[in-house]
Amino acid sequence: MLTVPDVCEELGISRSTFYDWRQKRRAPRCIKLPNGDLRVRRSDLDHWLDDHEDAA
């Protein structure tokens, strides 16, 4: 599972952009751990990227 900083680095976005997308329900699906940390499954990120791929 990926941390929020891992996802942000891979997508080339800031942490604030990630949380903005999450609030607008545009971010990849996240898992909230009991301690409040978020994780993103690699498969969820890959699926999210596939869904947002431009057909250019």
PDB file of N, CA and C in Angstrom:
ATOM      1  N   MET A   1       0.832  -1.180   0.000  1.00  0.00           N
ATOM      2  CA  MET A   1       0.000   0.000   0.000  1.00  0.00           C
ATOM      3  C   MET A   1       0.878   1.245   0.000  1.00  0.00           C
ATOM      4  N   LEU A   2       0.382   2.272  -0.635  1.00  0.00           N
ATOM      5  CA  LEU A   2       1.121   3.526  -0.785  1.00  0.00           C
ATOM      6  C   LEU A   2       0.636   4.563   0.220  1.00  0.00           C
ATOM      7  N   THR A   3       1.562   5.375   0.691  1.00  0.00           N
ATOM      8  CA  THR A   3       1.201   6.494   1.559  1.00  0.00           C
ATOM      9  C   THR A   3       0.793   7.684   0.687  1.00  0.00           C
ATOM     10  N   VAL A   4       0.194   8.685   1.305  1.00  0.00           N
ATOM     11  CA  VAL A   4      -0.185   9.893   0.567  1.00  0.00           C
ATOM     12  C   VAL A   4       1.047  10.543  -0.074  1.00  0.00           C
ATOM     13  N   PRO A   5       2.177  10.682   0.655  1.00  0.00           N
ATOM     14  CA  PRO A   5       3.366  11.251  -0.011  1.00  0.00           C
ATOM     15  C   PRO A   5       3.835  10.422  -1.212  1.00  0.00           C
ATOM     16  N   ASP A   6       3.720   9.085  -1.127  1.00  0.00           N
ATOM     17  CA  ASP A   6       4.089   8.226  -2.259  1.00  0.00           C
ATOM     18  C   ASP A   6       3.224   8.538  -3.472  1.00  0.00           C
ATOM     19  N   VAL A   7       1.925   8.642  -3.247  1.00  0.00           N
ATOM     20  CA  VAL A   7       0.985   8.909  -4.337  1.00  0.00           C
ATOM     21  C   VAL A   7       1.248  10.291  -4.929  1.00  0.00           C
ATOM     22  N   CYS A   8       1.440  11.282  -4.066  1.00  0.00           N
ATOM     23  CA  CYS A   8       1.700  12.647  -4.537  1.00  0.00           C
ATOM     24  C   CYS A   8       2.973  12.715  -5.377  1.00  0.00           C
ATOM     25  N   GLU A   9       4.002  12.020  -4.920  1.00  0.00           N
ATOM     26  CA  GLU A   9       5.257  12.014  -5.677  1.00  0.00           C
ATOM     27  C   GLU A   9       5.065  11.355  -7.042  1.00  0.00           C
ATOM     28  N   GLU A  10       4.358  10.242  -7.058  1.00  0.00           N
ATOM     29  CA  GLU A  10       4.146   9.537  -8.324  1.00  0.00           C
ATOM     30  C   GLU A  10       3.318  10.367  -9.307  1.00  0.00           C
ATOM     31  N   LEU A  11       2.320  11.092  -8.792  1.00  0.00           N
ATOM     32  CA  LEU A  11       1.459  11.891  -9.666  1.00  0.00           C
ATOM     33  C   LEU A  11       2.031  13.278  -9.946  1.00  0.00           C
ATOM     34  N   GLY A  12       3.048  13.667  -9.184  1.00  0.00           N
ATOM     35  CA  GLY A  12       3.641  14.994  -9.368  1.00  0.00           C
ATOM     36  C   GLY A  12       2.726  16.106  -8.883  1.00  0.00           C
ATOM     37  N   ILE A  13       2.016  15.860  -7.777  1.00  0.00           N
ATOM     38  CA  ILE A  13       1.098  16.852  -7.227  1.00  0.00           C
ATOM     39  C   ILE A  13       1.479  17.145  -5.773  1.00  0.00           C
ATOM     40  N   SER A  14       0.953  18.236  -5.260  1.00  0.00           N
ATOM     41  CA  SER A  14       1.192  18.564  -3.857  1.00  0.00           C
ATOM     42  C   SER A  14       0.204  17.807  -2.976  1.00  0.00           C
ATOM     43  N   ARG A  15       0.535  17.738  -1.711  1.00  0.00           N
ATOM     44  CA  ARG A  15      -0.344  17.071  -0.748  1.00  0.00           C
ATOM     45  C   ARG A  15      -1.690  17.795  -0.674  1.00  0.00           C
ATOM     46  N   SER A  16      -1.655  19.130  -0.747  1.00  0.00           N
ATOM     47  CA  SER A  16      -2.905  19.898  -0.679  1.00  0.00           C
ATOM     48  C   SER A  16      -3.796  19.593  -1.893  1.00  0.00           C
ATOM     49  N   THR A  17      -3.199  19.394  -3.059  1.00  0.00           N
ATOM     50  CA  THR A  17      -3.976  19.029  -4.242  1.00  0.00           C
ATOM     51  C   THR A  17      -4.630  17.668  -4.045  1.00  0.00           C
ATOM     52  N   PHE A  18      -3.878  16.717  -3.486  1.00  0.00           N
ATOM     53  CA  PHE A  18      -4.436  15.394  -3.233  1.00  0.00           C
ATOM     54  C   PHE A  18      -5.654  15.490  -2.313  1.00  0.00           C
ATOM     55  N   TYR A  19      -5.526  16.234  -1.218  1.00  0.00           N
ATOM     56  CA  TYR A  19      -6.640  16.357  -0.271  1.00  0.00           C
ATOM     57  C   TYR A  19      -7.810  17.138  -0.875  1.00  0.00           C
ATOM     58  N   ASP A  20      -7.516  18.098  -1.753  1.00  0.00           N
ATOM     59  CA  ASP A  20      -8.580  18.806  -2.469  1.00  0.00           C
ATOM     60  C   ASP A  20      -9.332  17.835  -3.372  1.00  0.00           C
ATOM     61  N   TRP A  21      -8.595  17.018  -4.124  1.00  0.00           N
ATOM     62  CA  TRP A  21      -9.230  16.001  -4.973  1.00  0.00           C
ATOM     63  C   TRP A  21     -10.048  15.037  -4.127  1.00  0.00           C
ATOM     64  N   ARG A  22      -9.518  14.644  -2.981  1.00  0.00           N
ATOM     65  CA  ARG A  22     -10.220  13.706  -2.106  1.00  0.00           C
ATOM     66  C   ARG A  22     -11.536  14.308  -1.612  1.00  0.00           C
ATOM     67  N   GLN A  23     -11.503  15.582  -1.238  1.00  0.00           N
ATOM     68  CA  GLN A  23     -12.713  16.250  -0.775  1.00  0.00           C
ATOM     69  C   GLN A  23     -13.763  16.316  -1.887  1.00  0.00           C
ATOM     70  N   LYS A  24     -13.300  16.482  -3.130  1.00  0.00           N
ATOM     71  CA  LYS A  24     -14.207  16.564  -4.287  1.00  0.00           C
ATOM     72  C   LYS A  24     -14.522  15.188  -4.879  1.00  0.00           C
ATOM     73  N   ARG A  25     -14.018  14.127  -4.202  1.00  0.00           N
ATOM     74  CA  ARG A  25     -14.224  12.744  -4.641  1.00  0.00           C
ATOM     75  C   ARG A  25     -13.622  12.475  -6.022  1.00  0.00           C
ATOM     76  N   ARG A  26     -12.459  13.077  -6.275  1.00  0.00           N
ATOM     77  CA  ARG A  26     -11.757  12.884  -7.545  1.00  0.00           C
ATOM     78  C   ARG A  26     -10.444  12.137  -7.372  1.00  0.00           C
ATOM     79  N   ALA A  27     -10.094  11.826  -6.133  1.00  0.00           N
ATOM     80  CA  ALA A  27      -8.829  11.140  -5.838  1.00  0.00           C
ATOM     81  C   ALA A  27      -9.022   9.631  -5.930  1.00  0.00           C
ATOM     82  N   PRO A  28      -7.920   8.887  -6.024  1.00  0.00           N
ATOM     83  CA  PRO A  28      -8.025   7.424  -5.974  1.00  0.00           C
ATOM     84  C   PRO A  28      -8.646   6.984  -4.649  1.00  0.00           C
ATOM     85  N   ARG A  29      -9.250   5.824  -4.669  1.00  0.00           N
ATOM     86  CA  ARG A  29      -9.872   5.271  -3.468  1.00  0.00           C
ATOM     87  C   ARG A  29      -8.833   5.090  -2.367  1.00  0.00           C
ATOM     88  N   CYS A  30      -9.170   5.490  -1.150  1.00  0.00           N
ATOM     89  CA  CYS A  30      -8.247   5.439  -0.022  1.00  0.00           C
ATOM     90  C   CYS A  30      -8.781   4.519   1.075  1.00  0.00           C
ATOM     91  N   ILE A  31      -7.860   4.035   1.862  1.00  0.00           N
ATOM     92  CA  ILE A  31      -8.177   3.253   3.055  1.00  0.00           C
ATOM     93  C   ILE A  31      -7.736   4.091   4.243  1.00  0.00           C
ATOM     94  N   LYS A  32      -8.641   4.302   5.190  1.00  0.00           N
ATOM     95  CA  LYS A  32      -8.287   5.056   6.393  1.00  0.00           C
ATOM     96  C   LYS A  32      -7.949   4.066   7.494  1.00  0.00           C
ATOM     97  N   LEU A  33      -6.729   4.139   7.970  1.00  0.00           N
ATOM     98  CA  LEU A  33      -6.261   3.251   9.028  1.00  0.00           C
ATOM     99  C   LEU A  33      -6.802   3.711  10.381  1.00  0.00           C
ATOM    100  N   PRO A  34      -6.806   2.825  11.378  1.00  0.00           N
ATOM    101  CA  PRO A  34      -7.309   3.199  12.710  1.00  0.00           C
ATOM    102  C   PRO A  34      -6.616   4.431  13.308  1.00  0.00           C
ATOM    103  N   ASN A  35      -5.368   4.672  12.941  1.00  0.00           N
ATOM    104  CA  ASN A  35      -4.652   5.842  13.475  1.00  0.00           C
ATOM    105  C   ASN A  35      -4.935   7.114  12.668  1.00  0.00           C
ATOM    106  N   GLY A  36      -5.786   7.017  11.640  1.00  0.00           N
ATOM    107  CA  GLY A  36      -6.165   8.174  10.834  1.00  0.00           C
ATOM    108  C   GLY A  36      -5.360   8.353   9.565  1.00  0.00           C
ATOM    109  N   ASP A  37      -4.255   7.613   9.431  1.00  0.00           N
ATOM    110  CA  ASP A  37      -3.449   7.702   8.213  1.00  0.00           C
ATOM    111  C   ASP A  37      -4.216   7.112   7.033  1.00  0.00           C
ATOM    112  N   LEU A  38      -3.906   7.627   5.849  1.00  0.00           N
ATOM    113  CA  LEU A  38      -4.520   7.120   4.622  1.00  0.00           C
ATOM    114  C   LEU A  38      -3.520   6.267   3.865  1.00  0.00           C
ATOM    115  N   ARG A  39      -4.031   5.255   3.199  1.00  0.00           N
ATOM    116  CA  ARG A  39      -3.228   4.422   2.311  1.00  0.00           C
ATOM    117  C   ARG A  39      -4.018   4.215   1.021  1.00  0.00           C
ATOM    118  N   VAL A  40      -3.282   4.030  -0.065  1.00  0.00           N
ATOM    119  CA  VAL A  40      -3.881   3.764  -1.368  1.00  0.00           C
ATOM    120  C   VAL A  40      -3.293   2.460  -1.882  1.00  0.00           C
ATOM    121  N   ARG A  41      -4.158   1.539  -2.226  1.00  0.00           N
ATOM    122  CA  ARG A  41      -3.674   0.280  -2.815  1.00  0.00           C
ATOM    123  C   ARG A  41      -3.098   0.576  -4.192  1.00  0.00           C
ATOM    124  N   ARG A  42      -2.021  -0.088  -4.536  1.00  0.00           N
ATOM    125  CA  ARG A  42      -1.398   0.072  -5.857  1.00  0.00           C
ATOM    126  C   ARG A  42      -2.434  -0.197  -6.954  1.00  0.00           C
ATOM    127  N   SER A  43      -3.241  -1.248  -6.771  1.00  0.00           N
ATOM    128  CA  SER A  43      -4.235  -1.596  -7.787  1.00  0.00           C
ATOM    129  C   SER A  43      -5.289  -0.496  -7.936  1.00  0.00           C
ATOM    130  N   ASP A  44      -5.676   0.152  -6.833  1.00  0.00           N
ATOM    131  CA  ASP A  44      -6.649   1.252  -6.909  1.00  0.00           C
ATOM    132  C   ASP A  44      -6.061   2.448  -7.639  1.00  0.00           C
ATOM    133  N   LEU A  45      -4.786   2.749  -7.381  1.00  0.00           N
ATOM    134  CA  LEU A  45      -4.138   3.860  -8.083  1.00  0.00           C
ATOM    135  C   LEU A  45      -4.023   3.546  -9.570  1.00  0.00           C
ATOM    136  N   ASP A  46      -3.612   2.340  -9.910  1.00  0.00           N
ATOM    137  CA  ASP A  46      -3.494   1.953 -11.327  1.00  0.00           C
ATOM    138  C   ASP A  46      -4.848   2.028 -12.031  1.00  0.00           C
ATOM    139  N   HIS A  47      -5.888   1.548 -11.366  1.00  0.00           N
ATOM    140  CA  HIS A  47      -7.244   1.593 -11.948  1.00  0.00           C
ATOM    141  C   HIS A  47      -7.685   3.054 -12.125  1.00  0.00           C
ATOM    142  N   TRP A  48      -7.426   3.899 -11.132  1.00  0.00           N
ATOM    143  CA  TRP A  48      -7.778   5.313 -11.204  1.00  0.00           C
ATOM    144  C   TRP A  48      -7.045   5.982 -12.376  1.00  0.00           C
ATOM    145  N   LEU A  49      -5.759   5.655 -12.536  1.00  0.00           N
ATOM    146  CA  LEU A  49      -4.989   6.213 -13.648  1.00  0.00           C
ATOM    147  C   LEU A  49      -5.551   5.748 -14.988  1.00  0.00           C
ATOM    148  N   ASP A  50      -5.922   4.484 -15.092  1.00  0.00           N
ATOM    149  CA  ASP A  50      -6.516   3.968 -16.330  1.00  0.00           C
ATOM    150  C   ASP A  50      -7.805   4.713 -16.662  1.00  0.00           C
ATOM    151  N   ASP A  51      -8.616   4.980 -15.640  1.00  0.00           N
ATOM    152  CA  ASP A  51      -9.877   5.678 -15.853  1.00  0.00           C
ATOM    153  C   ASP A  51      -9.674   7.130 -16.301  1.00  0.00           C
ATOM    154  N   HIS A  52      -8.529   7.710 -15.949  1.00  0.00           N
ATOM    155  CA  HIS A  52      -8.268   9.111 -16.288  1.00  0.00           C
ATOM    156  C   HIS A  52      -7.304   9.270 -17.463  1.00  0.00           C
ATOM    157  N   GLU A  53      -7.010   8.165 -18.106  1.00  0.00           N
ATOM    158  CA  GLU A  53      -6.107   8.215 -19.257  1.00  0.00           C
ATOM    159  C   GLU A  53      -6.783   8.925 -20.420  1.00  0.00           C
ATOM    160  N   ASP A  54      -6.048   9.814 -21.033  1.00  0.00           N
ATOM    161  CA  ASP A  54      -6.550  10.549 -22.195  1.00  0.00           C
ATOM    162  C   ASP A  54      -6.468   9.651 -23.412  1.00  0.00           C
ATOM    163  N   ALA A  55      -7.483   9.666 -24.214  1.00  0.00           N
ATOM    164  CA  ALA A  55      -7.530   8.807 -25.404  1.00  0.00           C
ATOM    165  C   ALA A  55      -6.828   9.459 -26.581  1.00  0.00           C
ATOM    166  N   ALA A  56      -5.837  10.281 -26.337  1.00  0.00           N
ATOM    167  CA  ALA A  56      -5.144  11.017 -27.402  1.00  0.00           C
ATOM    168  C   ALA A  56      -4.316  10.105 -28.276  1.00  0.00           C
TER     169      ALA A  56
END
